[in-house]
Amino acid sequence: MIEVKRSPAARVGVSALNLLSPGAGLLRIGRARSAALLLVTTPSTLLLIAAYYAVTSSLTYAGYTALMVLAVLALLGALLISVALTWRWSREPQAKLRWWSRWYSILAVVILGSVLASYLAGVAHGFYKSFYLPSEGMAPTLLKNDRLVASMTLPDVLRRGDIILFDTPAGVYIKRIAGLPGDRISMSNGVVSINGDRMEQRFLRTERVDGSNGWVEGRRLIERFPGEKESHQIYDLERSPFDDVPEQIVAAGHLFVLGDNRDRSADSRVPVDLQGVEQVPITRVHGKALFFPWGAKAGQSINP
């Protein structure tokens, strides 16, 4: 009787099925139990991340990094084990394929796993999520293309100086709170006044800033709002129509927000028909920016 064996090319192909989902290759060669254990790795990992996010009142950089490292190791380990076992056990093909080893069953399992993984990722992102900055409106605090991690639930307490994320018809925006409900706020020559007190700005230095029409000379200034734990830095690039804002009272249930790059920010000073946001309803606030997850600024806190 002639012994039938898979060719090396066929074994590579079967092993490569694990790239679709760890365990898919094992399912193809009839190793259902081993396949089941490895197929649940991805959804189980995402479920643990979602559970950790749900019970964590304030995600830290250390906690986030440890969680991501463990998740990567778990998924990479499952993939490597799947490939190794599939290669080892795929030398001899099955005499008869069971229904769960056929291509349509494997495809259904992979699709189901992808849908479940997407759902669990969405659950996790309901608590914390990473974003990148597509514009320079929050420079110099947050630069264009910076990556950050933010909470996605409304904080119990909102303070002046907090950097928040909120919904707009144009998408999610990120700005700094300048005025709370009931505050009287105005601007004169780029200087903010809150409840009659002028927020003095201190000159730090002049530097070249990437503006909307190329590089421009800008002044880096330091200011601090009432109740803010630490001062923050802003850019003043040029004289603009929104350097002067008549006094207004922040409505109940609303916030007055500003970008740190004052002359490049469509914020509460700017009418909606000019792509601004005017006063922001608190119900639209997702949460606060927390920290930078990687890069040169990895671990730096955004909201002290």
mmCIF file of C-alpha atoms in Angstrom:
data_model
loop_
_atom_site.group_PDB
_atom_site.id
_atom_site.type_symbol
_atom_site.label_atom_id
_atom_site.label_comp_id
_atom_site.label_asym_id
_atom_site.label_seq_id
_atom_site.Cartn_x
_atom_site.Cartn_y
_atom_site.Cartn_z
ATOM 1 C CA MET A 1 0.000 0.000 0.000
ATOM 2 C CA ILE A 2 1.422 3.325 -1.042
ATOM 3 C CA GLU A 3 1.752 5.839 1.821
ATOM 4 C CA VAL A 4 0.203 9.179 0.868
ATOM 5 C CA LYS A 5 1.859 12.306 2.226
ATOM 6 C CA ARG A 6 1.294 16.003 1.704
ATOM 7 C CA SER A 7 3.937 17.818 -0.258
ATOM 8 C CA PRO A 8 5.951 20.530 1.535
ATOM 9 C CA ALA A 9 4.125 23.168 -0.533
ATOM 10 C CA ALA A 10 0.734 21.794 0.550
ATOM 11 C CA ARG A 11 1.850 21.732 4.189
ATOM 12 C CA VAL A 12 2.960 25.355 3.927
ATOM 13 C CA GLY A 13 -0.437 26.249 2.500
ATOM 14 C CA VAL A 14 -2.315 24.477 5.300
ATOM 15 C CA SER A 15 -0.055 26.064 7.928
ATOM 16 C CA ALA A 16 -0.651 29.487 6.371
ATOM 17 C CA LEU A 17 -4.373 29.164 7.153
ATOM 18 C CA ASN A 18 -3.424 30.073 10.723
ATOM 19 C CA LEU A 19 -2.678 33.580 9.495
ATOM 20 C CA LEU A 20 -6.436 34.032 9.035
ATOM 21 C CA SER A 21 -6.955 33.047 12.668
ATOM 22 C CA PRO A 22 -4.735 30.999 15.001
ATOM 23 C CA GLY A 23 -6.103 27.448 14.890
ATOM 24 C CA ALA A 24 -7.656 27.564 11.416
ATOM 25 C CA GLY A 25 -4.921 25.337 9.988
ATOM 26 C CA LEU A 26 -5.410 22.792 12.771
ATOM 27 C CA LEU A 27 -9.127 22.726 12.019
ATOM 28 C CA ARG A 28 -8.333 21.929 8.388
ATOM 29 C CA ILE A 29 -6.254 18.870 9.297
ATOM 30 C CA GLY A 30 -8.865 17.544 11.710
ATOM 31 C CA ARG A 31 -7.344 18.573 15.050
ATOM 32 C CA ALA A 32 -10.577 20.047 16.374
ATOM 33 C CA ARG A 33 -9.737 20.230 20.086
ATOM 34 C CA SER A 34 -6.398 21.950 19.583
ATOM 35 C CA ALA A 35 -7.984 24.225 16.990
ATOM 36 C CA ALA A 36 -10.787 25.245 19.360
ATOM 37 C CA LEU A 37 -8.325 26.178 22.119
ATOM 38 C CA LEU A 38 -6.348 28.413 19.767
ATOM 39 C CA LEU A 39 -9.311 29.877 17.860
ATOM 40 C CA VAL A 40 -10.604 31.491 21.063
ATOM 41 C CA THR A 41 -7.280 33.229 21.770
ATOM 42 C CA THR A 42 -8.094 36.463 19.922
ATOM 43 C CA PRO A 43 -11.634 37.006 21.303
ATOM 44 C CA SER A 44 -10.504 35.935 24.780
ATOM 45 C CA THR A 45 -7.639 38.436 24.713
ATOM 46 C CA LEU A 46 -9.976 41.240 23.616
ATOM 47 C CA LEU A 47 -12.505 40.209 26.276
ATOM 48 C CA LEU A 48 -9.830 40.481 28.963
ATOM 49 C CA ILE A 49 -8.793 43.923 27.656
ATOM 50 C CA ALA A 50 -12.419 45.094 27.725
ATOM 51 C CA ALA A 51 -12.868 43.718 31.255
ATOM 52 C CA TYR A 52 -9.699 45.430 32.454
ATOM 53 C CA TYR A 53 -10.803 48.725 30.903
ATOM 54 C CA ALA A 54 -14.242 48.387 32.494
ATOM 55 C CA VAL A 55 -12.886 48.024 36.048
ATOM 56 C CA THR A 56 -10.081 50.596 35.709
ATOM 57 C CA SER A 57 -11.141 54.018 36.938
ATOM 58 C CA SER A 58 -8.107 55.726 35.390
ATOM 59 C CA LEU A 59 -5.928 53.955 32.851
ATOM 60 C CA THR A 60 -2.206 54.580 33.362
ATOM 61 C CA TYR A 61 0.611 54.365 30.863
ATOM 62 C CA ALA A 62 2.178 51.477 32.802
ATOM 63 C CA GLY A 63 -1.095 49.552 32.867
ATOM 64 C CA TYR A 64 -1.782 50.226 29.191
ATOM 65 C CA THR A 65 1.725 49.174 28.133
ATOM 66 C CA ALA A 66 1.660 45.979 30.206
ATOM 67 C CA LEU A 67 -1.746 45.072 28.789
ATOM 68 C CA MET A 68 -0.659 45.672 25.182
ATOM 69 C CA VAL A 69 2.556 43.658 25.636
ATOM 70 C CA LEU A 70 0.663 40.743 27.153
ATOM 71 C CA ALA A 71 -1.927 40.875 24.371
ATOM 72 C CA VAL A 72 0.727 40.868 21.641
ATOM 73 C CA LEU A 73 2.596 37.993 23.310
ATOM 74 C CA ALA A 74 -0.622 35.983 23.658
ATOM 75 C CA LEU A 75 -1.630 36.473 20.022
ATOM 76 C CA LEU A 76 1.879 35.922 18.665
ATOM 77 C CA GLY A 77 2.304 32.830 20.832
ATOM 78 C CA ALA A 78 -1.014 31.403 19.633
ATOM 79 C CA LEU A 79 -0.018 32.022 16.019
ATOM 80 C CA LEU A 80 3.395 30.390 16.372
ATOM 81 C CA ILE A 81 1.976 27.372 18.216
ATOM 82 C CA SER A 82 -0.732 26.983 15.564
ATOM 83 C CA VAL A 83 1.758 27.084 12.714
ATOM 84 C CA ALA A 84 4.182 24.681 14.424
ATOM 85 C CA LEU A 85 1.507 22.133 15.316
ATOM 86 C CA THR A 86 -0.140 22.348 11.891
ATOM 87 C CA TRP A 87 3.197 21.745 10.188
ATOM 88 C CA ARG A 88 3.967 18.838 12.499
ATOM 89 C CA TRP A 89 0.604 17.098 12.105
ATOM 90 C CA SER A 90 -0.083 17.861 8.446
ATOM 91 C CA ARG A 91 2.301 15.324 6.916
ATOM 92 C CA GLU A 92 -0.453 12.734 6.387
ATOM 93 C CA PRO A 93 -3.793 13.983 5.004
ATOM 94 C CA GLN A 94 -7.072 12.827 6.484
ATOM 95 C CA ALA A 95 -8.658 9.824 4.872
ATOM 96 C CA LYS A 96 -11.987 11.624 4.981
ATOM 97 C CA LEU A 97 -12.628 15.265 5.812
ATOM 98 C CA ARG A 98 -15.159 15.853 8.562
ATOM 99 C CA TRP A 99 -17.670 18.656 7.966
ATOM 100 C CA TRP A 100 -15.871 20.994 10.347
ATOM 101 C CA SER A 101 -12.622 20.516 8.399
ATOM 102 C CA ARG A 102 -14.037 21.621 5.077
ATOM 103 C CA TRP A 103 -13.271 25.028 3.607
ATOM 104 C CA TYR A 104 -16.751 26.496 4.127
ATOM 105 C CA SER A 105 -16.715 25.592 7.841
ATOM 106 C CA ILE A 106 -13.279 27.139 8.285
ATOM 107 C CA LEU A 107 -14.405 30.274 6.454
ATOM 108 C CA ALA A 108 -17.503 30.501 8.671
ATOM 109 C CA VAL A 109 -15.393 30.117 11.831
ATOM 110 C CA VAL A 110 -12.939 32.808 10.691
ATOM 111 C CA ILE A 111 -15.765 35.228 9.818
ATOM 112 C CA LEU A 112 -17.551 34.552 13.114
ATOM 113 C CA GLY A 113 -14.301 35.083 15.009
ATOM 114 C CA SER A 114 -13.660 38.356 13.170
ATOM 115 C CA VAL A 115 -17.165 39.641 13.938
ATOM 116 C CA LEU A 116 -16.802 38.707 17.617
ATOM 117 C CA ALA A 117 -13.340 40.295 17.789
ATOM 118 C CA SER A 118 -14.643 43.505 16.192
ATOM 119 C CA TYR A 119 -17.507 43.632 18.687
ATOM 120 C CA LEU A 120 -15.197 43.119 21.679
ATOM 121 C CA ALA A 121 -12.760 45.727 20.328
ATOM 122 C CA GLY A 122 -15.693 48.139 20.107
ATOM 123 C CA VAL A 123 -16.621 47.367 23.721
ATOM 124 C CA ALA A 124 -13.037 48.060 24.825
ATOM 125 C CA HIS A 125 -12.976 51.315 22.842
ATOM 126 C CA GLY A 126 -16.089 52.390 24.703
ATOM 127 C CA PHE A 127 -13.838 52.857 27.749
ATOM 128 C CA TYR A 128 -10.429 53.852 26.331
ATOM 129 C CA LYS A 129 -9.239 54.444 22.793
ATOM 130 C CA SER A 130 -6.172 55.664 20.943
ATOM 131 C CA PHE A 131 -6.343 58.586 18.519
ATOM 132 C CA TYR A 132 -3.980 60.485 16.291
ATOM 133 C CA LEU A 133 -4.079 64.234 15.796
ATOM 134 C CA PRO A 134 -4.895 65.169 12.170
ATOM 135 C CA SER A 135 -4.374 68.929 12.628
ATOM 136 C CA GLU A 136 -2.196 71.484 14.389
ATOM 137 C CA GLY A 137 -5.028 73.117 16.361
ATOM 138 C CA MET A 138 -3.685 71.954 19.746
ATOM 139 C CA ALA A 139 0.017 72.687 19.158
ATOM 140 C CA PRO A 140 2.376 73.024 20.957
ATOM 141 C CA THR A 141 0.773 70.709 23.530
ATOM 142 C CA LEU A 142 -0.360 68.171 20.934
ATOM 143 C CA LEU A 143 1.334 68.159 17.555
ATOM 144 C CA LYS A 144 -0.096 67.074 14.225
ATOM 145 C CA ASN A 145 0.151 63.254 13.848
ATOM 146 C CA ASP A 146 0.712 62.727 17.581
ATOM 147 C CA ARG A 147 -0.829 59.512 18.905
ATOM 148 C CA LEU A 148 -2.613 59.642 22.265
ATOM 149 C CA VAL A 149 -4.797 57.480 24.483
ATOM 150 C CA ALA A 150 -8.024 58.982 25.810
ATOM 151 C CA SER A 151 -10.822 57.929 28.104
ATOM 152 C CA MET A 152 -14.165 57.572 26.344
ATOM 153 C CA THR A 153 -16.524 58.139 29.251
ATOM 154 C CA LEU A 154 -17.711 61.459 30.640
ATOM 155 C CA PRO A 155 -15.511 62.394 33.633
ATOM 156 C CA ASP A 156 -17.165 62.913 36.996
ATOM 157 C CA VAL A 157 -15.534 66.336 37.239
ATOM 158 C CA LEU A 158 -14.569 68.741 34.456
ATOM 159 C CA ARG A 159 -12.064 71.497 35.197
ATOM 160 C CA ARG A 160 -10.702 74.478 33.331
ATOM 161 C CA GLY A 161 -7.545 73.425 31.550
ATOM 162 C CA ASP A 162 -8.710 69.844 30.918
ATOM 163 C CA ILE A 163 -8.089 68.608 27.385
ATOM 164 C CA ILE A 164 -11.274 66.852 26.298
ATOM 165 C CA LEU A 165 -12.660 64.970 23.314
ATOM 166 C CA PHE A 166 -16.157 65.731 22.084
ATOM 167 C CA ASP A 167 -18.479 65.002 19.179
ATOM 168 C CA THR A 168 -19.211 67.482 16.406
ATOM 169 C CA PRO A 169 -20.994 67.019 13.072
ATOM 170 C CA ALA A 170 -17.519 66.980 11.497
ATOM 171 C CA GLY A 171 -16.201 64.250 13.807
ATOM 172 C CA VAL A 172 -14.396 64.029 17.138
ATOM 173 C CA TYR A 173 -12.584 67.220 18.203
ATOM 174 C CA ILE A 174 -10.029 67.746 20.943
ATOM 175 C CA LYS A 175 -9.731 71.098 22.744
ATOM 176 C CA ARG A 176 -8.944 72.617 26.129
ATOM 177 C CA ILE A 177 -11.692 73.743 28.513
ATOM 178 C CA ALA A 178 -11.484 77.491 29.161
ATOM 179 C CA GLY A 179 -14.964 78.186 30.525
ATOM 180 C CA LEU A 180 -17.344 76.170 32.697
ATOM 181 C CA PRO A 181 -21.135 76.610 32.924
ATOM 182 C CA GLY A 182 -21.935 80.049 34.319
ATOM 183 C CA ASP A 183 -18.496 81.545 33.603
ATOM 184 C CA ARG A 184 -18.222 84.957 31.967
ATOM 185 C CA ILE A 185 -15.547 84.705 29.294
ATOM 186 C CA SER A 186 -14.099 87.101 26.735
ATOM 187 C CA MET A 187 -10.886 87.747 24.790
ATOM 188 C CA SER A 188 -9.025 90.951 24.042
ATOM 189 C CA ASN A 189 -6.003 90.977 21.737
ATOM 190 C CA GLY A 190 -5.648 87.220 22.222
ATOM 191 C CA VAL A 191 -5.753 87.335 26.029
ATOM 192 C CA VAL A 192 -8.515 85.418 27.801
ATOM 193 C CA SER A 193 -10.554 86.944 30.635
ATOM 194 C CA ILE A 194 -12.615 84.676 32.897
ATOM 195 C CA ASN A 195 -15.154 86.149 35.313
ATOM 196 C CA GLY A 196 -13.501 89.532 34.989
ATOM 197 C CA ASP A 197 -9.956 88.267 35.662
ATOM 198 C CA ARG A 198 -7.409 88.628 32.888
ATOM 199 C CA MET A 199 -5.337 85.478 32.257
ATOM 200 C CA GLU A 200 -1.890 87.017 31.914
ATOM 201 C CA GLN A 201 0.383 85.415 29.329
ATOM 202 C CA ARG A 202 4.131 85.061 29.787
ATOM 203 C CA PHE A 203 6.435 85.100 26.751
ATOM 204 C CA LEU A 204 8.641 82.008 26.464
ATOM 205 C CA ARG A 205 10.319 82.238 23.067
ATOM 206 C CA THR A 206 9.868 82.821 19.341
ATOM 207 C CA GLU A 207 10.018 79.812 17.042
ATOM 208 C CA ARG A 208 9.110 78.637 13.565
ATOM 209 C CA VAL A 209 5.687 77.006 13.466
ATOM 210 C CA ASP A 210 4.120 74.881 10.732
ATOM 211 C CA GLY A 211 1.124 77.005 9.771
ATOM 212 C CA SER A 212 -1.632 76.409 7.246
ATOM 213 C CA ASN A 213 0.335 78.236 4.529
ATOM 214 C CA GLY A 214 3.826 77.036 5.421
ATOM 215 C CA TRP A 215 6.290 77.970 8.133
ATOM 216 C CA VAL A 216 5.624 81.136 10.090
ATOM 217 C CA GLU A 217 7.214 82.888 13.056
ATOM 218 C CA GLY A 218 5.176 82.327 16.189
ATOM 219 C CA ARG A 219 5.390 83.259 19.830
ATOM 220 C CA ARG A 220 5.235 80.477 22.411
ATOM 221 C CA LEU A 221 3.416 81.779 25.472
ATOM 222 C CA ILE A 222 2.514 80.400 28.900
ATOM 223 C CA GLU A 223 -0.899 80.881 30.503
ATOM 224 C CA ARG A 224 -2.902 79.341 33.311
ATOM 225 C CA PHE A 225 -6.651 79.160 33.883
ATOM 226 C CA PRO A 226 -8.252 79.362 37.351
ATOM 227 C CA GLY A 227 -8.163 75.958 39.069
ATOM 228 C CA GLU A 228 -5.665 74.508 36.606
ATOM 229 C CA LYS A 229 -3.001 72.366 38.310
ATOM 230 C CA GLU A 230 -0.220 73.464 35.974
ATOM 231 C CA SER A 231 0.208 76.195 33.396
ATOM 232 C CA HIS A 232 0.027 75.295 29.707
ATOM 233 C CA GLN A 233 1.714 76.648 26.592
ATOM 234 C CA ILE A 234 0.052 78.182 23.565
ATOM 235 C CA TYR A 235 1.018 79.629 20.187
ATOM 236 C CA ASP A 236 0.292 83.158 19.022
ATOM 237 C CA LEU A 237 1.083 83.333 15.317
ATOM 238 C CA GLU A 238 -0.585 86.457 14.019
ATOM 239 C CA ARG A 239 -3.375 88.946 14.481
ATOM 240 C CA SER A 240 -6.718 87.274 13.715
ATOM 241 C CA PRO A 241 -10.416 88.228 13.837
ATOM 242 C CA PHE A 242 -10.963 85.871 16.776
ATOM 243 C CA ASP A 243 -8.321 87.467 19.008
ATOM 244 C CA ASP A 244 -11.183 89.651 20.274
ATOM 245 C CA VAL A 245 -14.344 88.007 21.573
ATOM 246 C CA PRO A 246 -17.118 89.945 23.348
ATOM 247 C CA GLU A 247 -17.985 88.708 26.815
ATOM 248 C CA GLN A 248 -20.454 85.852 26.892
ATOM 249 C CA ILE A 249 -21.851 83.649 29.628
ATOM 250 C CA VAL A 250 -21.251 79.932 29.264
ATOM 251 C CA ALA A 251 -24.693 78.339 29.185
ATOM 252 C CA ALA A 252 -25.803 75.705 31.672
ATOM 253 C CA GLY A 253 -24.676 72.252 30.563
ATOM 254 C CA HIS A 254 -22.111 73.716 28.140
ATOM 255 C CA LEU A 255 -18.361 74.372 27.919
ATOM 256 C CA PHE A 256 -16.265 77.059 26.249
ATOM 257 C CA VAL A 257 -13.236 75.416 24.635
ATOM 258 C CA LEU A 258 -10.070 76.780 23.026
ATOM 259 C CA GLY A 259 -7.264 75.282 20.994
ATOM 260 C CA ASP A 260 -3.723 75.949 22.178
ATOM 261 C CA ASN A 261 -2.712 77.009 18.680
ATOM 262 C CA ARG A 262 -5.078 79.947 18.922
ATOM 263 C CA ASP A 263 -4.755 81.255 15.370
ATOM 264 C CA ARG A 264 -5.206 77.786 13.833
ATOM 265 C CA SER A 265 -8.063 76.485 15.972
ATOM 266 C CA ALA A 266 -11.762 76.294 15.106
ATOM 267 C CA ASP A 267 -13.102 76.388 18.658
ATOM 268 C CA SER A 268 -15.811 78.075 20.763
ATOM 269 C CA ARG A 269 -14.853 81.520 19.444
ATOM 270 C CA VAL A 270 -15.767 80.482 15.920
ATOM 271 C CA PRO A 271 -19.396 80.197 14.661
ATOM 272 C CA VAL A 272 -20.557 76.837 13.388
ATOM 273 C CA ASP A 273 -21.070 78.224 9.873
ATOM 274 C CA LEU A 274 -17.342 79.048 9.847
ATOM 275 C CA GLN A 275 -16.475 75.465 10.922
ATOM 276 C CA GLY A 276 -16.211 76.360 14.601
ATOM 277 C CA VAL A 277 -17.905 74.577 17.491
ATOM 278 C CA GLU A 278 -19.308 77.472 19.564
ATOM 279 C CA GLN A 279 -20.219 76.388 23.118
ATOM 280 C CA VAL A 280 -20.030 72.604 23.478
ATOM 281 C CA PRO A 281 -22.836 70.656 25.220
ATOM 282 C CA ILE A 282 -21.367 68.543 28.015
ATOM 283 C CA THR A 283 -23.469 65.630 26.762
ATOM 284 C CA ARG A 284 -21.225 65.521 23.689
ATOM 285 C CA VAL A 285 -18.038 65.087 25.718
ATOM 286 C CA HIS A 286 -16.464 61.631 25.414
ATOM 287 C CA GLY A 287 -13.678 61.949 27.927
ATOM 288 C CA LYS A 288 -10.208 63.334 28.500
ATOM 289 C CA ALA A 289 -6.853 62.854 26.790
ATOM 290 C CA LEU A 290 -4.615 60.788 29.078
ATOM 291 C CA PHE A 291 -1.100 60.096 27.776
ATOM 292 C CA PHE A 292 1.135 59.434 24.773
ATOM 293 C CA PRO A 293 1.419 55.638 24.253
ATOM 294 C CA TRP A 294 4.665 55.540 22.253
ATOM 295 C CA GLY A 295 7.297 57.586 20.477
ATOM 296 C CA ALA A 296 9.551 60.274 21.902
ATOM 297 C CA LYS A 297 6.826 61.424 24.310
ATOM 298 C CA ALA A 298 5.749 57.941 25.433
ATOM 299 C CA GLY A 299 4.366 57.964 28.953
ATOM 300 C CA GLN A 300 3.951 61.721 29.212
ATOM 301 C CA SER A 301 0.672 62.719 30.850
ATOM 302 C CA ILE A 302 -1.542 65.089 28.842
ATOM 303 C CA ASN A 303 -3.939 66.054 31.624
ATOM 304 C CA PRO A 304 -1.920 66.519 34.854
#
